Coordinates of C-alpha atoms in Angstrom, one line a residue:
X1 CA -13.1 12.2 -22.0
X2 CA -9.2 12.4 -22.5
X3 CA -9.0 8.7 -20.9
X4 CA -11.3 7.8 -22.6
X5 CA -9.9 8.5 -26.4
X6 CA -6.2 7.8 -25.0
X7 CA -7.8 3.7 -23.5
X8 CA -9.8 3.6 -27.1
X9 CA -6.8 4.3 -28.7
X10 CA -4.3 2.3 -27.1
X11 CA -7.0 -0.9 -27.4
X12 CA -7.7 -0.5 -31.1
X13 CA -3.7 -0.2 -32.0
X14 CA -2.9 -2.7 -28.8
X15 CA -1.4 -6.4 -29.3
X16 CA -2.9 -8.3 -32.5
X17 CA -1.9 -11.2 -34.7
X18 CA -0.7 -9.1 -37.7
X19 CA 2.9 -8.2 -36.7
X20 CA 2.1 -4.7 -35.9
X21 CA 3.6 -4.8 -32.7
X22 CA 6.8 -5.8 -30.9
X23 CA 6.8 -7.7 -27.8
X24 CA 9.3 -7.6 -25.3
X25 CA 9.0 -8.5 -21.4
X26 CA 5.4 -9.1 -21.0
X27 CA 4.2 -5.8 -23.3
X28 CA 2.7 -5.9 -26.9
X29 CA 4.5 -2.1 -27.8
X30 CA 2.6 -1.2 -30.9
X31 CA 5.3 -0.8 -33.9
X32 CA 4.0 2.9 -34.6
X33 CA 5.3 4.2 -31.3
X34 CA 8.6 2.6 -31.8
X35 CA 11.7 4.9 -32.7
X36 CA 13.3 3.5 -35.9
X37 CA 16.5 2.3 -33.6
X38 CA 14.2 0.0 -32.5
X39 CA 14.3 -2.4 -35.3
X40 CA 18.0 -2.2 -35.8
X41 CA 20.2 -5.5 -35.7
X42 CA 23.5 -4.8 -35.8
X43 CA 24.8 -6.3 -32.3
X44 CA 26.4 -8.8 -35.2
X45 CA 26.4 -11.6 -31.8
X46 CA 28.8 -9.3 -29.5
X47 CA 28.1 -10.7 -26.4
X48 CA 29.4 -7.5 -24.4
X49 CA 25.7 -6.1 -24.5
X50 CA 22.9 -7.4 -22.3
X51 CA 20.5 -9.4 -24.6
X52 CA 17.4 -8.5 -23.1
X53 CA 18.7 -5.1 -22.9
X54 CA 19.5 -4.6 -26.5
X55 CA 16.1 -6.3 -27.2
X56 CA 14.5 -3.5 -25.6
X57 CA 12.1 -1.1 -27.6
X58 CA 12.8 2.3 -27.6
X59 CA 9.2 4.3 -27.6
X60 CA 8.5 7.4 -29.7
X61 CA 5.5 9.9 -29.0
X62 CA 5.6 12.6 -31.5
X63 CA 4.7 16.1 -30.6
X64 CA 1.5 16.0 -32.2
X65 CA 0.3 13.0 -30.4
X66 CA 1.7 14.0 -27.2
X67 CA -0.8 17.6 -27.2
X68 CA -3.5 15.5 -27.4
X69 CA -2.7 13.9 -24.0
X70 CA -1.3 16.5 -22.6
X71 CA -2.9 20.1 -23.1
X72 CA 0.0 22.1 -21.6
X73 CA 2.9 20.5 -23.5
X74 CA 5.2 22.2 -25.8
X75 CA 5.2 20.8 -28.7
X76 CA 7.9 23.3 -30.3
X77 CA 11.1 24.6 -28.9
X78 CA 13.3 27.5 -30.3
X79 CA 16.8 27.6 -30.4
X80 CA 18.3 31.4 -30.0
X81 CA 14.7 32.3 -31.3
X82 CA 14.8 31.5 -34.9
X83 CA 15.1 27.8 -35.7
X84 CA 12.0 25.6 -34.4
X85 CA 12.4 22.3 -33.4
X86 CA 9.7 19.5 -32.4
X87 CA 9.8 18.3 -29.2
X88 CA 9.0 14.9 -29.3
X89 CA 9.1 11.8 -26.7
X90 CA 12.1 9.2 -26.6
X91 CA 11.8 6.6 -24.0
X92 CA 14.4 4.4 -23.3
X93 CA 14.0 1.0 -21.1
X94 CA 16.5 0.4 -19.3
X95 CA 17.4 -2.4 -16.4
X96 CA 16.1 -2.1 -13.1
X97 CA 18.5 -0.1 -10.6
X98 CA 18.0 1.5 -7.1
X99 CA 17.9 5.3 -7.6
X100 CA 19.8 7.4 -5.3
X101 CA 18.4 8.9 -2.1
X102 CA 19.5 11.4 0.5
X103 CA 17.8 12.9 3.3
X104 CA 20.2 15.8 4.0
X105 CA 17.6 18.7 3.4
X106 CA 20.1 21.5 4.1
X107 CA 21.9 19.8 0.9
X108 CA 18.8 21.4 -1.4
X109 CA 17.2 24.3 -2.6
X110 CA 13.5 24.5 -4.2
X111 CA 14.3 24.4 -8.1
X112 CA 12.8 27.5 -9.7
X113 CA 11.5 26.1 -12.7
X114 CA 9.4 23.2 -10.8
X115 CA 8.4 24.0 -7.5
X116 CA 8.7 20.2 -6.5
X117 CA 11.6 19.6 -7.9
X118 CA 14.9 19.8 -5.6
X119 CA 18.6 21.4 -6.8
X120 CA 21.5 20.6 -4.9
X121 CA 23.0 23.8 -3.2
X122 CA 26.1 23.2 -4.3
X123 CA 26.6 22.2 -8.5
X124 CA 28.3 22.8 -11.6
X125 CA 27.9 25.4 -13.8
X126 CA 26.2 24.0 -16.8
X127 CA 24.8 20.5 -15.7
X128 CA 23.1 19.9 -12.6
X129 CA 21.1 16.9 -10.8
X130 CA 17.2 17.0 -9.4
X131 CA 15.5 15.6 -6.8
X132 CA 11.6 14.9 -5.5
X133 CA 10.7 14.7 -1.9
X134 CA 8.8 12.1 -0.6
X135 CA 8.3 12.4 2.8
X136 CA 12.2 12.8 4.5
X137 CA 13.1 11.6 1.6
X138 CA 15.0 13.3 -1.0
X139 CA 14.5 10.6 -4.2
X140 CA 16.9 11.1 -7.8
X141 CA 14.9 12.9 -10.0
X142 CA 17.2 13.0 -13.2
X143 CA 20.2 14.7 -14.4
X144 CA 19.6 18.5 -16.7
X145 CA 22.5 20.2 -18.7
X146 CA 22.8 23.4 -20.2
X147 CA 22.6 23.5 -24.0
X148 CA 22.8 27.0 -24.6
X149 CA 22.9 29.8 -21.9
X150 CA 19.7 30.3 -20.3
X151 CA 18.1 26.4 -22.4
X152 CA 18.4 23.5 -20.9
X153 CA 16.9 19.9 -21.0
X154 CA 16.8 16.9 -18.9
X155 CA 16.7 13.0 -18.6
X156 CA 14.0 12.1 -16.7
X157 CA 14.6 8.5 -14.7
X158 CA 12.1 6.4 -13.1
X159 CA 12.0 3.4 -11.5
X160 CA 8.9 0.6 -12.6
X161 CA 8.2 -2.6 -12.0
X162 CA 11.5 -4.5 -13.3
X163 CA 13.0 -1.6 -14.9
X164 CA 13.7 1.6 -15.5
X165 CA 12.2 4.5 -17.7
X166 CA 14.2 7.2 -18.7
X167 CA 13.2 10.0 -21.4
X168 CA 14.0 13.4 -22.2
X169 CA 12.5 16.7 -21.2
X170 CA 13.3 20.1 -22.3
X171 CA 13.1 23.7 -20.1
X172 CA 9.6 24.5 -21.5
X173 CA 8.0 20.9 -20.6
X174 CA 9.9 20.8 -17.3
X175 CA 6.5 21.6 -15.2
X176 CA 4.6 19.5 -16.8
X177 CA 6.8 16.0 -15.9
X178 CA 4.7 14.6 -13.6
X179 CA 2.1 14.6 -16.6
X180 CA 4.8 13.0 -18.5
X181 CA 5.6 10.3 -16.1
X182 CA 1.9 9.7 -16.1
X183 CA 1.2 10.0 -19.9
X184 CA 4.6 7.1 -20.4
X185 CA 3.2 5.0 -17.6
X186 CA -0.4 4.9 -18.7
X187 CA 1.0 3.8 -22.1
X188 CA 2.9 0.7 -20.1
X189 CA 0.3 -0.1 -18.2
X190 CA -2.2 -0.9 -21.4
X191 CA 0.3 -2.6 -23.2
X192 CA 0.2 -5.4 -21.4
X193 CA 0.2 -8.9 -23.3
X194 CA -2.8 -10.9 -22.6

């Protein structure tokens, strides 16, 4: 049923005729998941920037449409317990680099907060790199600081197709980011130009 209303979703605000969307590298991203930095053109010709990069879309899933994808995601965080803040989705597409693997396993620990997530043993205090495991393989997961003693959130990088996808996550949505991946990819995957 949730495929279902996320594919009949996706179709009926999918590429059309009417401007509604932004097309960039063989996707039709509809306009209404598109961060308002998106539209902004104020390179002003500086040829220091990659043009297809600063062409590139930056995707917005707010909270509330994020809980109806995904039951078990936060949708609020608090700050020192009193001031609420939505946790949204920011995507940012980026170009397409190798990520860094190792396969020293005495170089990890298990991370506590995602049991298939990997810490280095040894890292600094308050920011700190994660890994998955595939197979031997110890793969980059994304890099986490510390934005308040015991809160911290993370950028989340993945490599796809001809680039890569790198969002944030916060402490509370942290078990969930396989879900996440899935819920961003999913999204890529039917916005396909035809």
């Amino acid at each position: 049923m949730k495929k279902m209303v996320l594919v009949l979703t996706l179709l009926m605000t999918g590429c059309n005729e009417n401007n509604s969307e932004t097309k960039w590298q063989g996707r039709c991203f509809p306009n209404k998941y598109l961060s308002e930095a998106s539209f902004i053109n104020s390179n002003k010709g500086d040829n220091a920037l990659d043009k297809e990069l600063s062409k590139a879309p930056i995707l917005f899933f707010p909270a509330n449409y994020v809980v109806q994808h995904i039951k078990k995601f936060q949708p609020v965080d608090y700050q020192n317990d009193e001031s609420p803040l939505n946790n949204f989705i920011s995507v940012n597409l980026l170009p397409h680099r190798k990520l860094e693997r190792n396969v020293n396993a005495s170089f990890f620990n298990t991370f506590s907060d995602a049991k298939d997530l990997y810490i280095p043993v040894e890292h600094e205090k308050y920011s700190f790199t994660l890994y998955t495991k595939s197979e031997n393989t110890f793969l980059y997961w994304g890099s986490c600081e510390y934005s308040a003693v015991d809160n911290y959130s993370c950028f989340r990088d993945i490599e796809f197709e001809n680039m890569n996808i790198s969002y944030l996550v916060n402490q509370d949505n942290i078990s969930i980011h396989k879900k996440i991946d899935d819920f961003i990819i999913e999204h890529l995957n039917n916005w396909q130009c035809e």
